[in-house]
Short mmCIF file of N, CA and C in Angstrom, two decimals:
data_model
loop_
_atom_site.label_atom_id
_atom_site.label_comp_id
_atom_site.label_asym_id
_atom_site.label_seq_id
_atom_site.Cartn_x
_atom_site.Cartn_y
_atom_site.Cartn_z
N UNK A 27 4.85 -2.10 -23.83
CA UNK A 27 4.59 -0.89 -23.32
C UNK A 27 3.56 -0.66 -22.19
N UNK A 28 2.74 -1.55 -22.15
CA UNK A 28 1.62 -1.89 -21.03
C UNK A 28 2.42 -1.80 -19.79
N UNK A 29 3.50 -2.58 -19.87
CA UNK A 29 4.33 -3.03 -18.74
C UNK A 29 4.87 -1.62 -18.09
N UNK A 30 5.37 -1.05 -19.24
CA UNK A 30 6.30 0.65 -18.76
C UNK A 30 5.21 1.43 -18.03
N UNK A 31 3.91 1.44 -18.66
CA UNK A 31 3.02 2.33 -18.09
C UNK A 31 2.65 1.91 -16.78
N UNK A 32 2.30 0.65 -16.38
CA UNK A 32 2.03 0.12 -15.30
C UNK A 32 3.10 0.30 -14.07
N UNK A 33 4.53 0.27 -14.51
CA UNK A 33 5.49 0.60 -13.89
C UNK A 33 5.49 1.95 -13.50
N UNK A 34 5.34 2.78 -14.33
CA UNK A 34 5.17 4.30 -13.78
C UNK A 34 4.18 4.62 -12.94
N UNK A 35 2.96 3.90 -13.16
CA UNK A 35 1.91 4.08 -12.06
C UNK A 35 2.53 3.50 -10.64
N UNK A 36 2.88 2.66 -10.59
CA UNK A 36 3.25 1.81 -9.37
C UNK A 36 4.36 2.62 -8.76
N UNK A 37 5.27 3.06 -9.58
CA UNK A 37 6.49 4.03 -8.97
C UNK A 37 5.82 5.17 -8.31
N UNK A 38 4.80 5.81 -9.04
CA UNK A 38 4.20 6.83 -8.34
C UNK A 38 3.58 6.69 -7.09
N UNK A 39 3.05 5.47 -7.03
CA UNK A 39 2.37 4.96 -5.51
C UNK A 39 3.51 5.12 -4.51
N UNK A 40 4.97 4.82 -4.59
CA UNK A 40 5.75 4.77 -3.68
C UNK A 40 6.65 6.15 -3.69
N UNK A 41 6.57 6.91 -4.67
CA UNK A 41 7.39 8.13 -4.78
C UNK A 41 6.79 9.33 -4.64
N UNK A 42 5.59 9.48 -4.72
CA UNK A 42 4.95 10.60 -4.57
C UNK A 42 5.34 11.49 -3.31
N UNK A 43 5.89 12.52 -3.43
CA UNK A 43 6.02 13.15 -2.45
C UNK A 43 7.32 13.02 -1.66
N UNK A 44 8.15 12.06 -2.27
CA UNK A 44 9.52 11.74 -1.57
C UNK A 44 10.41 13.25 -1.90
N UNK A 45 11.27 13.52 -1.03
CA UNK A 45 11.98 14.74 -1.02
C UNK A 45 11.52 15.86 -0.92
N UNK A 46 10.02 15.91 -0.31
CA UNK A 46 9.54 17.28 -0.28
C UNK A 46 9.56 17.68 1.20
N UNK A 47 10.01 18.96 1.23
CA UNK A 47 9.96 19.58 2.78
C UNK A 47 8.76 19.50 3.41
N UNK A 48 8.96 18.71 4.83
CA UNK A 48 7.79 18.62 5.85
C UNK A 48 7.21 20.07 6.18
N UNK A 49 5.89 20.35 6.27
CA UNK A 49 5.35 21.80 6.82
C UNK A 49 5.18 21.17 8.30
N UNK A 50 5.12 22.18 9.14
CA UNK A 50 4.74 21.96 10.56
C UNK A 50 3.51 21.28 10.69
N UNK A 51 2.50 21.71 10.19
CA UNK A 51 1.18 21.02 10.25
C UNK A 51 1.17 19.60 9.65
N UNK A 52 2.01 19.04 9.08
CA UNK A 52 1.89 17.64 8.31
C UNK A 52 2.27 16.65 9.12
N UNK A 53 2.94 16.91 10.31
CA UNK A 53 3.27 15.68 11.30
C UNK A 53 2.85 16.05 12.68
N UNK A 54 2.18 15.07 13.19
CA UNK A 54 1.62 14.81 14.61
C UNK A 54 2.65 14.82 15.33
N UNK A 55 3.66 13.86 15.11
CA UNK A 55 4.85 13.53 15.82
C UNK A 55 5.72 14.67 16.04
N UNK A 56 6.08 15.31 14.96
CA UNK A 56 6.99 16.40 14.96
C UNK A 56 6.43 17.55 15.84
N UNK A 57 4.96 17.87 15.56
CA UNK A 57 4.31 18.81 16.67
C UNK A 57 4.17 18.36 17.91
N UNK A 58 4.30 17.08 17.92
CA UNK A 58 4.09 16.33 19.53
C UNK A 58 2.70 16.51 19.83
N UNK A 59 1.72 16.66 19.15
CA UNK A 59 0.31 16.56 19.34
C UNK A 59 -0.53 16.39 18.00
N UNK A 60 -1.68 16.52 18.22
CA UNK A 60 -2.71 16.15 16.81
C UNK A 60 -2.40 17.24 16.04
N UNK A 61 -2.49 17.05 14.74
CA UNK A 61 -2.12 18.16 13.69
C UNK A 61 -3.20 19.29 14.15
N UNK A 62 -2.72 20.42 14.30
CA UNK A 62 -3.59 21.55 14.73
C UNK A 62 -4.15 22.09 13.45
N UNK A 63 -3.39 22.37 12.36
CA UNK A 63 -4.08 23.21 11.20
C UNK A 63 -4.57 22.22 10.29
N UNK A 64 -4.65 20.78 10.39
CA UNK A 64 -5.24 19.79 9.66
C UNK A 64 -6.01 18.75 10.31
N UNK A 65 -7.36 18.64 10.10
CA UNK A 65 -7.90 17.53 10.60
C UNK A 65 -7.41 16.08 10.57
N UNK A 66 -7.58 15.15 11.42
CA UNK A 66 -7.00 13.75 11.33
C UNK A 66 -7.14 13.08 10.10
N UNK A 67 -8.23 13.33 9.43
CA UNK A 67 -8.52 12.78 8.07
C UNK A 67 -8.58 13.77 7.04
N UNK A 68 -8.18 14.84 7.19
CA UNK A 68 -8.46 16.14 6.02
C UNK A 68 -7.01 15.98 5.28
N UNK A 69 -7.44 16.04 4.03
CA UNK A 69 -6.01 16.07 3.04
C UNK A 69 -5.74 17.53 3.07
N UNK A 70 -4.31 17.66 2.90
CA UNK A 70 -3.81 18.93 2.62
C UNK A 70 -3.58 19.20 1.22
N UNK A 71 -2.88 20.20 0.79
CA UNK A 71 -2.87 20.78 -0.57
C UNK A 71 -2.17 19.88 -1.51
N UNK A 72 -1.50 18.79 -1.03
CA UNK A 72 -0.89 17.60 -1.45
C UNK A 72 -1.83 16.52 -1.98
N UNK A 73 -2.85 16.55 -1.24
CA UNK A 73 -3.93 15.40 -1.45
C UNK A 73 -3.55 14.50 -0.40
N UNK A 74 -2.83 14.82 0.58
CA UNK A 74 -2.48 13.78 1.69
C UNK A 74 -3.00 14.03 3.03
N UNK A 75 -3.38 12.95 3.61
CA UNK A 75 -3.93 13.05 5.24
C UNK A 75 -2.60 12.97 6.01
N UNK A 76 -2.59 13.31 7.17
CA UNK A 76 -1.46 13.02 7.93
C UNK A 76 -1.05 11.37 8.09
N UNK A 77 -2.12 10.75 8.03
CA UNK A 77 -1.55 9.11 7.81
C UNK A 77 -0.79 8.87 6.54
N UNK A 78 -1.50 9.26 5.52
CA UNK A 78 -0.73 9.01 4.14
C UNK A 78 0.73 9.48 4.27
N UNK A 79 0.95 10.83 4.84
CA UNK A 79 2.30 11.46 4.64
C UNK A 79 3.19 10.50 5.68
N UNK A 80 2.60 10.12 6.75
CA UNK A 80 3.42 9.30 7.77
C UNK A 80 3.91 7.90 7.09
N UNK A 81 3.07 7.33 6.43
CA UNK A 81 3.14 6.04 5.77
C UNK A 81 4.19 6.24 4.60
N UNK A 82 4.20 7.30 3.76
CA UNK A 82 5.05 7.58 2.76
C UNK A 82 6.36 7.85 3.34
N UNK A 83 6.35 8.46 4.59
CA UNK A 83 7.64 8.78 4.95
C UNK A 83 8.29 7.56 5.97
N UNK A 84 7.61 6.70 5.92
CA UNK A 84 7.88 5.11 6.63
C UNK A 84 8.14 5.46 8.00
N UNK A 85 7.28 6.37 8.65
CA UNK A 85 7.22 6.80 10.28
C UNK A 85 6.39 5.82 11.00
N UNK A 86 6.85 4.51 11.39
CA UNK A 86 5.84 3.84 12.13
C UNK A 86 5.56 4.30 13.35
N UNK A 87 6.15 5.10 13.91
CA UNK A 87 5.79 5.81 15.49
C UNK A 87 4.64 6.77 14.95
N UNK A 88 4.85 7.49 14.01
CA UNK A 88 3.75 8.78 13.77
C UNK A 88 2.28 7.89 13.25
N UNK A 89 2.50 6.68 12.31
CA UNK A 89 1.43 5.98 11.91
C UNK A 89 0.96 5.46 13.17
N UNK A 90 1.54 4.69 14.17
CA UNK A 90 0.74 4.21 15.22
C UNK A 90 0.00 5.17 16.22
N UNK A 91 0.71 6.44 16.16
CA UNK A 91 -0.05 7.84 16.92
C UNK A 91 -1.23 8.08 16.17
N UNK A 92 -1.26 8.30 15.01
CA UNK A 92 -2.38 8.78 14.00
C UNK A 92 -3.60 7.57 14.11
N UNK A 93 -3.01 6.27 14.14
CA UNK A 93 -4.17 5.35 14.22
C UNK A 93 -4.96 5.45 15.58
N UNK A 94 -4.00 5.64 16.48
CA UNK A 94 -4.49 5.91 18.06
C UNK A 94 -5.47 7.00 17.95
N UNK A 95 -5.39 8.03 17.38
CA UNK A 95 -6.08 9.16 17.39
C UNK A 95 -7.21 9.24 16.44
N UNK A 96 -7.52 7.92 15.65
CA UNK A 96 -8.57 7.87 14.79
C UNK A 96 -8.56 8.03 13.62
N UNK A 97 -7.49 7.97 12.92
CA UNK A 97 -7.24 8.13 11.42
C UNK A 97 -7.75 7.28 10.71
N UNK A 98 -8.44 7.27 9.72
CA UNK A 98 -9.05 6.26 8.66
C UNK A 98 -7.79 5.58 7.69
N UNK A 99 -7.78 4.44 8.17
CA UNK A 99 -6.71 3.82 7.74
C UNK A 99 -6.84 3.18 6.25
N UNK A 100 -7.86 3.55 5.55
CA UNK A 100 -7.98 3.47 4.12
C UNK A 100 -8.37 4.45 3.23
N UNK A 101 -8.04 5.56 3.77
CA UNK A 101 -8.36 6.79 3.14
C UNK A 101 -7.12 6.92 2.11
N UNK A 102 -7.85 6.99 0.71
CA UNK A 102 -6.76 6.85 -0.46
C UNK A 102 -6.17 8.39 -0.81
N UNK A 103 -5.24 8.28 -1.62
CA UNK A 103 -4.63 9.45 -2.27
C UNK A 103 -5.67 9.77 -3.47
N UNK A 104 -5.41 10.97 -4.17
CA UNK A 104 -6.30 11.23 -5.14
C UNK A 104 -6.44 10.22 -6.24
N UNK A 105 -5.20 9.32 -6.23
CA UNK A 105 -4.86 8.50 -7.30
C UNK A 105 -5.61 7.08 -7.12
N UNK A 106 -6.28 7.26 -5.73
CA UNK A 106 -6.58 5.86 -5.24
C UNK A 106 -5.88 5.15 -4.50
N UNK A 107 -4.70 5.64 -4.34
CA UNK A 107 -3.47 4.72 -3.61
C UNK A 107 -3.81 4.83 -2.20
N UNK A 108 -3.84 3.43 -1.44
CA UNK A 108 -4.13 3.78 -0.01
C UNK A 108 -2.87 3.46 0.69
N UNK A 109 -3.05 3.67 2.16
CA UNK A 109 -1.70 3.55 2.96
C UNK A 109 -1.13 2.25 2.96
N UNK A 110 -2.05 1.15 2.62
CA UNK A 110 -1.56 -0.27 2.68
C UNK A 110 -0.51 -0.44 1.48
N UNK A 111 -1.13 0.09 0.25
CA UNK A 111 -0.34 -0.03 -0.92
C UNK A 111 0.97 0.69 -0.80
N UNK A 112 0.99 1.98 -0.21
CA UNK A 112 2.25 2.49 -0.12
C UNK A 112 3.35 1.39 0.81
N UNK A 113 2.72 1.44 1.81
CA UNK A 113 3.58 0.52 2.76
C UNK A 113 4.13 -0.92 1.95
N UNK A 114 3.20 -1.42 1.39
CA UNK A 114 3.47 -2.71 0.59
C UNK A 114 4.71 -2.37 -0.50
N UNK A 115 4.65 -1.28 -1.08
CA UNK A 115 5.52 -1.10 -2.19
C UNK A 115 7.09 -0.83 -1.49
N UNK A 116 7.13 -0.54 -0.39
CA UNK A 116 8.21 -0.21 0.47
C UNK A 116 8.60 -1.39 1.29
N UNK A 117 7.65 -2.45 1.49
CA UNK A 117 8.14 -3.30 2.27
C UNK A 117 8.12 -3.03 3.59
N UNK A 118 7.06 -2.17 3.95
CA UNK A 118 7.08 -1.74 5.60
C UNK A 118 5.93 -2.65 6.36
N UNK A 119 6.45 -3.88 6.69
CA UNK A 119 5.49 -4.88 7.32
C UNK A 119 4.99 -4.68 8.58
N UNK A 120 5.75 -3.84 9.30
CA UNK A 120 5.28 -3.26 10.46
C UNK A 120 3.89 -2.29 10.49
N UNK A 121 4.09 -1.19 9.25
CA UNK A 121 3.04 -0.57 9.24
C UNK A 121 1.78 -1.25 8.63
N UNK A 122 2.10 -2.21 7.54
CA UNK A 122 0.93 -2.99 7.15
C UNK A 122 0.19 -3.70 8.20
N UNK A 123 0.90 -4.16 9.16
CA UNK A 123 0.24 -4.98 10.50
C UNK A 123 -0.56 -4.13 11.24
N UNK A 124 -0.08 -2.73 11.45
CA UNK A 124 -0.81 -1.88 12.08
C UNK A 124 -2.00 -1.36 11.42
N UNK A 125 -2.00 -1.08 10.26
CA UNK A 125 -3.14 -0.70 9.34
C UNK A 125 -4.20 -1.72 9.19
N UNK A 126 -3.72 -2.99 8.90
CA UNK A 126 -4.49 -4.14 8.94
C UNK A 126 -5.17 -4.40 10.08
N UNK A 127 -4.39 -4.30 11.20
CA UNK A 127 -4.92 -4.57 12.58
C UNK A 127 -6.07 -3.72 13.09
N UNK A 128 -6.26 -2.45 12.26
CA UNK A 128 -7.54 -1.57 12.45
C UNK A 128 -8.27 -1.75 11.42
N UNK A 129 -8.38 -2.81 10.62
CA UNK A 129 -9.20 -2.87 9.47
C UNK A 129 -8.89 -2.61 8.25
N UNK A 130 -7.88 -2.07 7.83
CA UNK A 130 -7.40 -1.48 6.63
C UNK A 130 -7.67 -2.88 5.53
N UNK A 131 -8.23 -2.54 4.51
CA UNK A 131 -8.64 -3.39 3.41
C UNK A 131 -7.30 -3.83 2.41
N UNK A 132 -6.82 -4.89 2.71
CA UNK A 132 -5.56 -5.27 1.97
C UNK A 132 -5.89 -5.66 0.64
N UNK A 133 -7.17 -5.88 0.12
CA UNK A 133 -7.59 -6.03 -1.34
C UNK A 133 -8.14 -4.88 -1.71
N UNK A 134 -7.97 -3.49 -1.45
CA UNK A 134 -8.45 -2.36 -1.86
C UNK A 134 -7.75 -2.19 -3.21
N UNK A 135 -8.54 -1.29 -4.07
CA UNK A 135 -8.01 -1.04 -5.58
C UNK A 135 -8.09 0.20 -6.04
N UNK A 136 -7.13 0.66 -6.70
CA UNK A 136 -7.07 1.99 -7.30
C UNK A 136 -8.35 2.03 -8.44
N UNK A 137 -8.56 3.04 -8.82
CA UNK A 137 -9.59 3.05 -10.07
C UNK A 137 -8.94 2.07 -11.28
N UNK A 138 -7.77 2.06 -11.36
CA UNK A 138 -7.11 0.99 -12.39
C UNK A 138 -6.84 -0.35 -11.86
N UNK A 139 -7.60 -0.64 -10.63
CA UNK A 139 -7.40 -1.99 -10.18
C UNK A 139 -6.29 -2.28 -9.78
N UNK A 140 -5.32 -1.51 -9.28
CA UNK A 140 -3.90 -1.81 -8.75
C UNK A 140 -4.13 -2.06 -7.33
N UNK A 141 -3.24 -3.04 -6.69
CA UNK A 141 -3.55 -3.44 -5.20
C UNK A 141 -2.22 -3.54 -4.62
N UNK A 142 -2.28 -3.48 -3.36
CA UNK A 142 -1.02 -3.70 -2.47
C UNK A 142 -0.14 -4.92 -2.96
N UNK A 143 -0.75 -6.16 -2.93
CA UNK A 143 -0.06 -7.25 -3.40
C UNK A 143 0.81 -6.88 -4.86
N UNK A 144 0.16 -6.30 -5.77
CA UNK A 144 0.83 -6.12 -7.07
C UNK A 144 2.20 -5.14 -6.70
N UNK A 145 1.80 -4.13 -5.78
CA UNK A 145 2.92 -2.99 -5.37
C UNK A 145 4.30 -3.96 -4.69
N UNK A 146 3.78 -4.95 -3.73
CA UNK A 146 4.77 -5.67 -3.09
C UNK A 146 5.44 -6.43 -4.21
N UNK A 147 4.86 -7.36 -5.04
CA UNK A 147 5.32 -8.18 -6.02
C UNK A 147 6.23 -7.40 -6.90
N UNK A 148 5.83 -6.30 -7.37
CA UNK A 148 6.69 -5.45 -8.50
C UNK A 148 7.74 -5.19 -7.81
N UNK A 149 7.87 -4.87 -6.69
CA UNK A 149 9.18 -4.11 -6.05
C UNK A 149 9.91 -5.37 -5.28
N UNK A 150 9.51 -6.65 -5.37
CA UNK A 150 10.38 -7.67 -5.09
C UNK A 150 10.34 -7.87 -3.51
N UNK A 151 9.12 -7.41 -2.90
CA UNK A 151 9.08 -7.42 -1.34
C UNK A 151 8.43 -9.06 -0.90
N UNK A 152 9.41 -9.79 -0.81
CA UNK A 152 8.61 -11.13 -0.75
C UNK A 152 8.16 -11.43 0.70
N UNK A 153 8.78 -10.74 1.64
CA UNK A 153 8.13 -10.82 3.08
C UNK A 153 6.67 -10.32 3.18
N UNK A 154 6.80 -9.07 2.16
CA UNK A 154 5.34 -8.39 2.23
C UNK A 154 4.34 -9.06 1.30
N UNK A 155 4.80 -9.79 0.52
CA UNK A 155 3.88 -10.59 -0.28
C UNK A 155 3.17 -11.95 0.63
N UNK A 156 4.16 -12.36 1.34
CA UNK A 156 3.96 -13.37 2.40
C UNK A 156 2.66 -12.93 3.27
N UNK A 157 3.31 -11.68 3.88
CA UNK A 157 2.22 -11.18 4.93
C UNK A 157 1.12 -10.69 4.41
N UNK A 158 0.93 -10.21 3.28
CA UNK A 158 -0.40 -9.64 2.60
C UNK A 158 -1.09 -10.86 2.45
N UNK A 159 -0.54 -12.01 1.91
CA UNK A 159 -1.48 -13.28 1.58
C UNK A 159 -1.95 -13.91 2.76
N UNK A 160 -1.02 -13.87 3.98
CA UNK A 160 -1.65 -14.09 5.19
C UNK A 160 -2.93 -13.43 5.70
N UNK A 161 -2.78 -11.96 5.45
CA UNK A 161 -3.89 -11.17 5.89
C UNK A 161 -5.07 -11.14 4.79
N UNK A 162 -5.04 -12.05 3.86
CA UNK A 162 -6.04 -12.03 2.87
C UNK A 162 -6.08 -11.73 1.67
N UNK A 163 -5.07 -11.20 1.27
CA UNK A 163 -4.79 -10.48 0.14
C UNK A 163 -5.12 -11.55 -1.21
N UNK A 164 -5.89 -11.30 -2.21
CA UNK A 164 -6.44 -12.11 -3.20
C UNK A 164 -5.26 -11.97 -4.41
N UNK A 165 -4.60 -13.08 -4.58
CA UNK A 165 -3.55 -13.08 -5.82
C UNK A 165 -4.32 -13.29 -6.99
N UNK A 166 -5.50 -13.53 -7.18
CA UNK A 166 -6.10 -13.45 -8.73
C UNK A 166 -6.70 -12.05 -9.20
N UNK A 167 -6.58 -11.19 -8.47
CA UNK A 167 -7.18 -10.01 -8.91
C UNK A 167 -6.41 -9.43 -10.05
N UNK A 168 -7.09 -9.05 -11.20
CA UNK A 168 -6.38 -8.31 -12.37
C UNK A 168 -6.69 -6.80 -12.33
N UNK A 169 -5.75 -6.26 -12.66
CA UNK A 169 -5.89 -4.64 -13.03
C UNK A 169 -6.58 -4.44 -14.17
N UNK A 170 -6.62 -3.22 -14.69
CA UNK A 170 -7.36 -2.73 -15.93
C UNK A 170 -6.32 -3.23 -17.01
N UNK A 171 -5.03 -3.65 -16.87
CA UNK A 171 -4.06 -3.86 -17.82
C UNK A 171 -4.13 -5.58 -17.71
N UNK A 172 -5.06 -6.15 -17.18
CA UNK A 172 -5.07 -7.63 -17.24
C UNK A 172 -3.95 -8.31 -16.49
N UNK A 173 -3.27 -7.61 -15.54
CA UNK A 173 -1.93 -7.83 -14.74
C UNK A 173 -2.40 -8.32 -13.50
N UNK A 174 -1.83 -9.41 -13.13
CA UNK A 174 -1.82 -9.69 -11.48
C UNK A 174 -0.41 -9.46 -10.78
N UNK A 175 -0.66 -9.65 -9.50
CA UNK A 175 0.61 -9.64 -8.92
C UNK A 175 1.75 -10.40 -9.47
N UNK A 176 1.41 -11.73 -9.83
CA UNK A 176 2.28 -12.60 -10.27
C UNK A 176 2.92 -12.06 -11.70
N UNK A 177 2.05 -11.44 -12.53
CA UNK A 177 2.61 -11.12 -13.67
C UNK A 177 3.56 -9.94 -13.49
N UNK A 178 3.44 -8.92 -12.55
CA UNK A 178 4.66 -8.07 -12.22
C UNK A 178 5.78 -8.50 -11.68
N UNK A 179 5.59 -9.72 -10.75
CA UNK A 179 6.53 -10.37 -10.39
C UNK A 179 7.50 -11.18 -11.37
N UNK A 180 6.93 -11.67 -12.41
CA UNK A 180 7.30 -12.45 -13.50
C UNK A 180 8.17 -11.50 -14.46
N UNK A 181 7.62 -10.17 -14.76
CA UNK A 181 8.13 -9.32 -15.60
C UNK A 181 9.57 -8.82 -14.77
N UNK A 182 9.54 -8.63 -13.55
CA UNK A 182 10.73 -8.23 -12.95
C UNK A 182 11.60 -9.16 -12.51
N UNK A 183 11.28 -10.73 -12.77
CA UNK A 183 12.23 -11.73 -12.54
C UNK A 183 12.46 -12.09 -11.11
N UNK A 184 11.24 -11.75 -10.24
CA UNK A 184 11.33 -12.25 -9.00
C UNK A 184 10.78 -13.66 -8.83
N UNK A 185 11.70 -14.67 -9.09
CA UNK A 185 11.06 -15.97 -9.08
C UNK A 185 10.45 -16.71 -7.93
N UNK A 186 11.06 -16.31 -6.86
CA UNK A 186 10.53 -16.94 -5.60
C UNK A 186 8.83 -16.14 -5.43
N UNK A 187 8.75 -15.00 -5.88
CA UNK A 187 7.48 -14.44 -5.48
C UNK A 187 6.55 -14.92 -6.52
N UNK A 188 7.01 -15.17 -7.97
CA UNK A 188 6.10 -15.70 -8.79
C UNK A 188 5.57 -17.16 -8.24
N UNK A 189 6.44 -17.79 -7.64
CA UNK A 189 6.22 -19.23 -7.31
C UNK A 189 5.28 -19.26 -6.05
N UNK A 190 5.66 -18.35 -5.12
CA UNK A 190 4.54 -18.06 -4.00
C UNK A 190 3.30 -17.78 -4.48
N UNK A 191 3.11 -16.79 -5.54
CA UNK A 191 2.03 -16.33 -5.87
C UNK A 191 1.16 -17.40 -6.63
N UNK A 192 1.70 -18.26 -7.38
CA UNK A 192 1.30 -19.29 -8.16
C UNK A 192 0.60 -20.20 -7.20
N UNK A 193 1.27 -20.57 -6.17
CA UNK A 193 0.71 -21.65 -4.99
C UNK A 193 -0.43 -21.05 -4.17
N UNK A 194 -0.38 -19.74 -4.05
CA UNK A 194 -1.35 -19.13 -3.29
C UNK A 194 -2.69 -19.09 -4.12
N UNK A 195 -2.40 -18.59 -5.45
CA UNK A 195 -3.68 -18.44 -6.18
C UNK A 195 -4.36 -19.85 -6.64
N UNK A 196 -3.63 -21.06 -6.51
CA UNK A 196 -4.24 -22.28 -6.60
C UNK A 196 -4.89 -22.55 -5.40
N UNK A 197 -4.56 -22.21 -4.41
CA UNK A 197 -5.20 -22.49 -2.95
C UNK A 197 -6.14 -21.73 -2.97
N UNK A 198 -6.32 -20.31 -3.48
CA UNK A 198 -7.64 -19.54 -3.44
C UNK A 198 -8.73 -20.04 -4.48
N UNK A 199 -8.24 -20.64 -5.37
CA UNK A 199 -9.25 -21.27 -6.40
C UNK A 199 -9.78 -22.40 -5.60
N UNK A 200 -9.00 -23.28 -5.26
CA UNK A 200 -9.56 -24.60 -4.65
C UNK A 200 -10.55 -24.05 -3.49
N UNK A 201 -10.19 -23.10 -2.67
CA UNK A 201 -11.20 -22.64 -1.49
C UNK A 201 -12.51 -22.00 -2.19
N UNK A 202 -12.39 -21.34 -3.20
CA UNK A 202 -13.63 -20.64 -3.86
C UNK A 202 -14.60 -22.05 -4.41
N UNK A 203 -14.01 -22.89 -4.77
CA UNK A 203 -14.52 -24.02 -5.69
C UNK A 203 -15.37 -24.69 -4.56
N UNK A 204 -14.82 -24.70 -3.29
CA UNK A 204 -15.78 -25.68 -2.41
C UNK A 204 -17.15 -24.88 -1.91
#
């Protein structure tokens, strides 16, 4: 049951807002300039900043533009989900690199202590798991359900990710012991 609830929460991370029509003020690229009716870091009625919306839409060009305009790369949704978490669940490594390059926290946590690494592991995004580990994601973080990224990968039978995370977690523990 705990896993089912966690899966629902993580699914909400990647699916919130999918299929909704885009309003003209919601896209800097569509409008060809900065969002006029919405400030660069201001949330719309759905609780999304232009950057959060662009990440959810997998629009790397718009993400790059918004970052260049000074968008906050760590601003969360109402649920605490950050742009890196959204991109991780979708396996969009280009967007993750852009966000991390501007200082996004790859270990940011929702109020339930879910992380981008958990989202990537749950969704079988092995290349994203590798990237997040390279960027300093901590595989030992446990959420409020006492689950780690490896726990999610194990439940979904993503064996390569389980092995990768076990190796990374061992390295992290050795580093901390020094």
